[in-house]
Amino acid sequence: MSKSMQFALGSIFVGCLVFAIKYVAYIYTGSIALYSDALESIVNIATALAAAGALHMSQKPADNNHQFGHYKAEYFAAVFEGALIVLAAAIILQRSYEGFTQSYEISYSAEGIGLNIVASVINCVWATALMRVGRANRSPALMADSRHIMTDVFTSAGVLVGFIGVYLTGLEILDPAIAALVALHILWNGWKLVRDSVAGLMDEAAPEEEQETLRQLISKYGEGALEAHDLRTRHAGHVTFVDFHLVVPGEMSVKDAHSICDRIEEGIADEMPGVRVTIHVEPDNHAKHSGIVVV
């Protein structure tokens, strides 16, 4: 089992643990704001399940029907997570509306507040570890899960501050108001998550700094060639696909040109793990002569 999958499964356990703690905190207090905080943890569990399923699918080897692999399955998980976030926000907004229109009792329990703080600390530690592993393994599913959990941490902090504010001011209407703000915050993060995932599904190019690194590596390892042009990149999960044209002297043998391509591919693989390179070789008398100069 890969490290990414281990952390994806770990997220399911952590999500269940945090939900249980937060729900007990809600029972102690009866606060709609704390209820909204607990409900977001259910979304954490669902998103962790989706991330684990997507990682399992994305790690399958290429086959006849998916010759470029299954890497994009992680983006579908992130889109699904965004949809779940929207659903959770809608449920919280409904509960918030009931809080505005119906009377209910709030108990300012030290146990409830303490439990909510413990749950937030667990989430913070886990989100930090999850982001580190997600970045190291270039996993959109794990990074999306980490961002969502960290959002939950900030949401919990805001809820607790607001809950204490209700106690200090006596304005109990602030409790459903805070829950509504939590729902709007969740909606905003759900939108960002879906937007980033759609960009991956639409074959968005790699960031400019990554493309610049590729140009430098092509120049560094392309000794014997004349230039490279038409560099193109696209992300698919934790893999970046790269292709470009490499210009060589017209009289160069196929064997020598192939050796240059091997050297470039190996150099890029050593310094940029997760990059898949395809090179089109062309002779200088048929080249555009408008690209990366090989030094």
Short mmCIF file of C-alpha atoms in Angstrom, two decimals:
data_model
loop_
_atom_site.label_atom_id
_atom_site.label_comp_id
_atom_site.label_asym_id
_atom_site.label_seq_id
_atom_site.Cartn_x
_atom_site.Cartn_y
_atom_site.Cartn_z
CA MET A 1 0.00 0.00 0.00
CA SER A 2 1.40 3.39 -1.01
CA LYS A 3 1.99 6.16 1.52
CA SER A 4 -0.70 8.27 -0.18
CA MET A 5 -3.25 5.48 0.28
CA GLN A 6 -2.24 5.02 3.91
CA PHE A 7 -2.90 8.69 4.62
CA ALA A 8 -6.15 8.62 2.65
CA LEU A 9 -7.39 5.76 4.85
CA GLY A 10 -6.05 7.57 7.91
CA SER A 11 -8.23 10.56 7.00
CA ILE A 12 -11.32 8.37 7.24
CA PHE A 13 -10.41 7.35 10.80
CA VAL A 14 -9.50 10.91 11.84
CA GLY A 15 -12.73 12.24 10.30
CA CYS A 16 -14.84 9.75 12.27
CA LEU A 17 -12.98 10.54 15.49
CA VAL A 18 -13.33 14.32 15.07
CA PHE A 19 -17.02 14.04 14.17
CA ALA A 20 -17.72 11.99 17.29
CA ILE A 21 -15.91 14.52 19.50
CA LYS A 22 -17.64 17.53 17.93
CA TYR A 23 -21.07 15.94 18.06
CA VAL A 24 -20.67 15.26 21.77
CA ALA A 25 -19.67 18.93 22.13
CA TYR A 26 -22.92 19.90 20.35
CA ILE A 27 -24.94 17.65 22.68
CA TYR A 28 -23.33 19.34 25.70
CA THR A 29 -24.19 22.83 24.43
CA GLY A 30 -27.18 22.60 22.08
CA SER A 31 -25.53 25.30 19.96
CA ILE A 32 -26.49 25.46 16.28
CA ALA A 33 -23.06 26.92 15.56
CA LEU A 34 -21.37 23.89 17.11
CA TYR A 35 -23.85 21.66 15.27
CA SER A 36 -22.72 23.23 11.98
CA ASP A 37 -19.12 22.60 12.97
CA ALA A 38 -19.88 18.94 13.68
CA LEU A 39 -21.76 18.57 10.40
CA GLU A 40 -18.74 19.77 8.44
CA SER A 41 -16.84 16.83 9.92
CA ILE A 42 -19.31 14.47 8.22
CA VAL A 43 -18.22 16.07 4.96
CA ASN A 44 -14.61 15.38 5.97
CA ILE A 45 -15.44 11.67 6.27
CA ALA A 46 -17.16 11.62 2.89
CA THR A 47 -14.33 13.46 1.19
CA ALA A 48 -11.77 11.11 2.75
CA LEU A 49 -13.71 8.14 1.36
CA ALA A 50 -13.81 9.79 -2.06
CA ALA A 51 -10.08 10.55 -1.93
CA ALA A 52 -9.23 6.95 -0.99
CA GLY A 53 -11.38 5.61 -3.82
CA ALA A 54 -9.84 8.02 -6.32
CA LEU A 55 -6.28 7.20 -5.24
CA HIS A 56 -7.02 3.49 -5.61
CA MET A 57 -8.31 4.09 -9.12
CA SER A 58 -5.53 6.49 -10.15
CA GLN A 59 -2.81 4.02 -9.16
CA LYS A 60 -4.08 1.36 -11.55
CA PRO A 61 -1.68 0.81 -14.46
CA ALA A 62 -2.55 1.97 -17.96
CA ASP A 63 -4.68 -0.42 -20.01
CA ASN A 64 -6.10 -0.63 -23.53
CA ASN A 65 -9.00 1.68 -22.68
CA HIS A 66 -6.94 4.14 -20.60
CA GLN A 67 -3.56 4.23 -22.31
CA PHE A 68 -2.42 7.35 -20.41
CA GLY A 69 -3.31 5.81 -17.06
CA HIS A 70 -6.08 6.63 -14.56
CA TYR A 71 -4.45 9.67 -12.94
CA LYS A 72 -7.39 12.04 -13.52
CA ALA A 73 -9.62 9.99 -11.22
CA GLU A 74 -8.31 12.20 -8.38
CA TYR A 75 -9.90 15.26 -9.97
CA PHE A 76 -13.29 13.58 -10.07
CA ALA A 77 -12.95 12.93 -6.34
CA ALA A 78 -12.21 16.59 -5.72
CA VAL A 79 -15.30 17.62 -7.74
CA PHE A 80 -17.38 15.15 -5.69
CA GLU A 81 -15.96 16.63 -2.50
CA GLY A 82 -16.99 20.09 -3.66
CA ALA A 83 -20.55 18.89 -4.25
CA LEU A 84 -20.66 17.39 -0.75
CA ILE A 85 -19.45 20.67 0.72
CA VAL A 86 -22.33 22.49 -1.00
CA LEU A 87 -24.79 19.94 0.41
CA ALA A 88 -23.44 20.40 3.94
CA ALA A 89 -23.70 24.18 3.60
CA ALA A 90 -27.35 23.88 2.53
CA ILE A 91 -28.19 21.73 5.58
CA ILE A 92 -26.45 24.19 7.91
CA LEU A 93 -28.31 27.12 6.36
CA GLN A 94 -31.61 25.33 6.92
CA ARG A 95 -30.73 24.67 10.56
CA SER A 96 -29.63 28.28 10.92
CA TYR A 97 -32.98 29.48 9.58
CA GLU A 98 -34.75 27.32 12.16
CA GLY A 99 -32.58 28.95 14.83
CA PHE A 100 -33.75 32.40 13.73
CA THR A 101 -37.44 31.44 13.68
CA GLN A 102 -37.70 29.04 16.64
CA SER A 103 -36.55 29.37 20.24
CA TYR A 104 -34.06 26.88 21.68
CA GLU A 105 -31.84 26.60 24.73
CA ILE A 106 -28.04 26.94 24.75
CA SER A 107 -25.87 25.48 27.52
CA TYR A 108 -22.47 27.14 27.94
CA SER A 109 -20.67 23.93 28.85
CA ALA A 110 -16.93 23.98 29.54
CA GLU A 111 -16.83 20.31 28.54
CA GLY A 112 -18.40 21.10 25.17
CA ILE A 113 -15.97 23.92 24.48
CA GLY A 114 -13.01 21.81 25.58
CA LEU A 115 -14.03 18.91 23.34
CA ASN A 116 -14.37 21.22 20.36
CA ILE A 117 -10.85 22.58 20.97
CA VAL A 118 -9.43 19.04 21.17
CA ALA A 119 -11.11 18.13 17.87
CA SER A 120 -9.67 21.24 16.21
CA VAL A 121 -6.14 20.43 17.40
CA ILE A 122 -6.44 16.89 15.97
CA ASN A 123 -7.64 18.33 12.66
CA CYS A 124 -4.82 20.88 12.51
CA VAL A 125 -2.10 18.29 13.10
CA TRP A 126 -3.61 15.88 10.59
CA ALA A 127 -4.17 18.52 7.88
CA THR A 128 -0.53 19.62 8.12
CA ALA A 129 0.74 16.04 7.75
CA LEU A 130 -1.70 15.37 4.92
CA MET A 131 -0.59 18.43 2.93
CA ARG A 132 3.06 17.46 3.33
CA VAL A 133 2.43 13.95 1.96
CA GLY A 134 0.10 15.26 -0.76
CA ARG A 135 2.73 17.70 -2.04
CA ALA A 136 5.52 15.11 -1.87
CA ASN A 137 3.43 12.65 -3.89
CA ARG A 138 1.76 15.31 -6.08
CA SER A 139 -1.70 14.09 -5.11
CA PRO A 140 -4.59 16.53 -5.81
CA ALA A 141 -6.96 14.33 -3.78
CA LEU A 142 -4.82 14.45 -0.63
CA MET A 143 -4.07 18.16 -0.99
CA ALA A 144 -7.78 18.92 -1.49
CA ASP A 145 -8.59 16.85 1.59
CA SER A 146 -5.91 18.70 3.57
CA ARG A 147 -7.22 22.13 2.52
CA HIS A 148 -10.74 21.18 3.48
CA ILE A 149 -9.67 19.91 6.90
CA MET A 150 -7.63 23.06 7.53
CA THR A 151 -10.68 25.12 6.57
CA ASP A 152 -12.54 23.15 9.21
CA VAL A 153 -9.89 24.21 11.76
CA PHE A 154 -10.39 27.91 11.01
CA THR A 155 -14.15 27.44 10.98
CA SER A 156 -14.03 25.79 14.41
CA ALA A 157 -11.93 28.64 15.79
CA GLY A 158 -14.45 31.19 14.50
CA VAL A 159 -17.35 29.20 15.90
CA LEU A 160 -15.77 28.99 19.33
CA VAL A 161 -15.02 32.72 19.40
CA GLY A 162 -18.59 33.45 18.37
CA PHE A 163 -20.00 30.99 20.90
CA ILE A 164 -18.08 32.66 23.71
CA GLY A 165 -19.27 36.02 22.33
CA VAL A 166 -22.88 34.86 22.67
CA TYR A 167 -22.20 33.99 26.32
CA LEU A 168 -20.56 37.35 27.05
CA THR A 169 -23.17 39.50 25.27
CA GLY A 170 -26.30 37.47 25.91
CA LEU A 171 -27.31 37.89 22.24
CA GLU A 172 -28.37 34.33 21.45
CA ILE A 173 -29.34 35.33 17.92
CA LEU A 174 -25.62 35.39 17.20
CA ASP A 175 -25.55 31.58 17.42
CA PRO A 176 -27.60 30.89 14.25
CA ALA A 177 -25.94 33.91 12.63
CA ILE A 178 -22.51 32.33 13.17
CA ALA A 179 -23.81 29.05 11.74
CA ALA A 180 -24.98 30.90 8.61
CA LEU A 181 -21.54 32.50 8.22
CA VAL A 182 -19.96 29.04 8.55
CA ALA A 183 -22.21 27.79 5.75
CA LEU A 184 -21.21 30.67 3.46
CA HIS A 185 -17.54 30.05 4.24
CA ILE A 186 -17.97 26.36 3.38
CA LEU A 187 -19.66 27.29 0.09
CA TRP A 188 -16.75 29.54 -0.89
CA ASN A 189 -14.20 26.80 -0.23
CA GLY A 190 -16.33 24.29 -2.11
CA TRP A 191 -16.34 26.61 -5.12
CA LYS A 192 -12.54 26.95 -5.05
CA LEU A 193 -12.13 23.19 -4.79
CA VAL A 194 -14.38 22.52 -7.79
CA ARG A 195 -12.71 25.30 -9.81
CA ASP A 196 -9.24 23.84 -9.28
CA SER A 197 -10.44 20.34 -10.14
CA VAL A 198 -12.13 21.46 -13.35
CA ALA A 199 -8.88 23.16 -14.36
CA GLY A 200 -7.14 19.79 -14.06
CA LEU A 201 -9.84 18.02 -16.06
CA MET A 202 -9.47 20.68 -18.77
CA ASP A 203 -5.73 19.88 -19.14
CA GLU A 204 -4.53 23.17 -17.72
CA ALA A 205 -0.84 23.80 -18.35
CA ALA A 206 1.76 23.40 -15.62
CA PRO A 207 2.66 26.59 -13.68
CA GLU A 208 5.10 28.91 -15.42
CA GLU A 209 7.88 28.21 -12.90
CA GLU A 210 7.57 24.49 -13.65
CA GLN A 211 7.71 25.16 -17.38
CA GLU A 212 10.82 27.31 -16.90
CA THR A 213 12.49 24.47 -15.00
CA LEU A 214 11.70 22.15 -17.90
CA ARG A 215 13.28 24.59 -20.38
CA GLN A 216 16.43 24.76 -18.29
CA LEU A 217 16.66 20.97 -18.04
CA ILE A 218 16.12 20.51 -21.77
CA SER A 219 18.93 22.99 -22.44
CA LYS A 220 21.15 21.34 -19.82
CA TYR A 221 20.79 17.75 -21.03
CA GLY A 222 20.26 18.38 -24.74
CA GLU A 223 23.90 18.61 -25.79
CA GLY A 224 24.24 17.65 -29.45
CA ALA A 225 20.83 19.05 -30.41
CA LEU A 226 20.30 22.55 -31.77
CA GLU A 227 17.08 23.72 -30.11
CA ALA A 228 13.68 22.67 -28.79
CA HIS A 229 10.33 24.30 -29.46
CA ASP A 230 6.54 23.82 -29.09
CA LEU A 231 6.85 22.83 -25.43
CA ARG A 232 3.45 21.72 -24.09
CA THR A 233 2.44 20.56 -20.62
CA ARG A 234 -0.67 19.25 -18.90
CA HIS A 235 -1.44 17.89 -15.45
CA ALA A 236 -3.21 14.59 -14.78
CA GLY A 237 -3.36 13.97 -11.04
CA HIS A 238 0.17 13.65 -9.67
CA VAL A 239 1.65 13.24 -13.17
CA THR A 240 2.65 16.01 -15.60
CA PHE A 241 2.72 15.12 -19.29
CA VAL A 242 5.27 17.03 -21.37
CA ASP A 243 5.94 17.02 -25.10
CA PHE A 244 8.12 19.14 -27.38
CA HIS A 245 10.01 19.14 -30.66
CA LEU A 246 13.78 18.65 -30.58
CA VAL A 247 15.82 19.98 -33.52
CA VAL A 248 19.00 18.06 -34.44
CA PRO A 249 21.50 18.39 -37.32
CA GLY A 250 20.07 16.90 -40.50
CA GLU A 251 23.01 14.54 -40.93
CA MET A 252 22.75 13.11 -37.37
CA SER A 253 21.95 9.39 -37.17
CA VAL A 254 18.75 8.12 -35.62
CA LYS A 255 20.84 6.34 -32.96
CA ASP A 256 22.59 9.55 -31.88
CA ALA A 257 19.33 11.54 -31.84
CA HIS A 258 17.73 8.80 -29.75
CA SER A 259 20.62 8.95 -27.28
CA ILE A 260 20.06 12.70 -26.81
CA CYS A 261 16.36 12.09 -26.16
CA ASP A 262 17.17 9.39 -23.59
CA ARG A 263 19.57 11.74 -21.81
CA ILE A 264 16.96 14.53 -21.67
CA GLU A 265 14.24 12.18 -20.41
CA GLU A 266 16.49 10.69 -17.73
CA GLY A 267 17.67 14.15 -16.61
CA ILE A 268 14.12 15.44 -16.28
CA ALA A 269 13.00 12.25 -14.48
CA ASP A 270 15.82 12.61 -11.94
CA GLU A 271 15.04 16.24 -11.11
CA MET A 272 11.27 16.30 -11.65
CA PRO A 273 9.72 12.98 -10.54
CA GLY A 274 6.25 12.38 -11.93
CA VAL A 275 6.94 13.97 -15.34
CA ARG A 276 6.26 11.91 -18.48
CA VAL A 277 8.14 13.20 -21.54
CA THR A 278 7.43 12.67 -25.25
CA ILE A 279 9.93 14.11 -27.76
CA HIS A 280 9.41 14.64 -31.50
CA VAL A 281 12.75 14.79 -33.32
CA GLU A 282 13.11 16.86 -36.49
CA PRO A 283 16.10 17.81 -38.69
CA ASP A 284 17.30 21.41 -38.73
CA ASN A 285 16.32 21.98 -42.35
CA HIS A 286 12.67 21.37 -41.45
CA ALA A 287 12.63 23.16 -38.08
CA LYS A 288 10.96 26.39 -37.00
CA HIS A 289 14.13 27.66 -35.26
CA SER A 290 12.15 29.51 -32.61
CA GLY A 291 12.50 27.80 -29.29
CA ILE A 292 14.86 26.71 -26.50
CA VAL A 293 18.47 27.03 -27.52
CA VAL A 294 20.47 24.01 -26.37
CA VAL A 295 23.80 24.88 -24.77
#
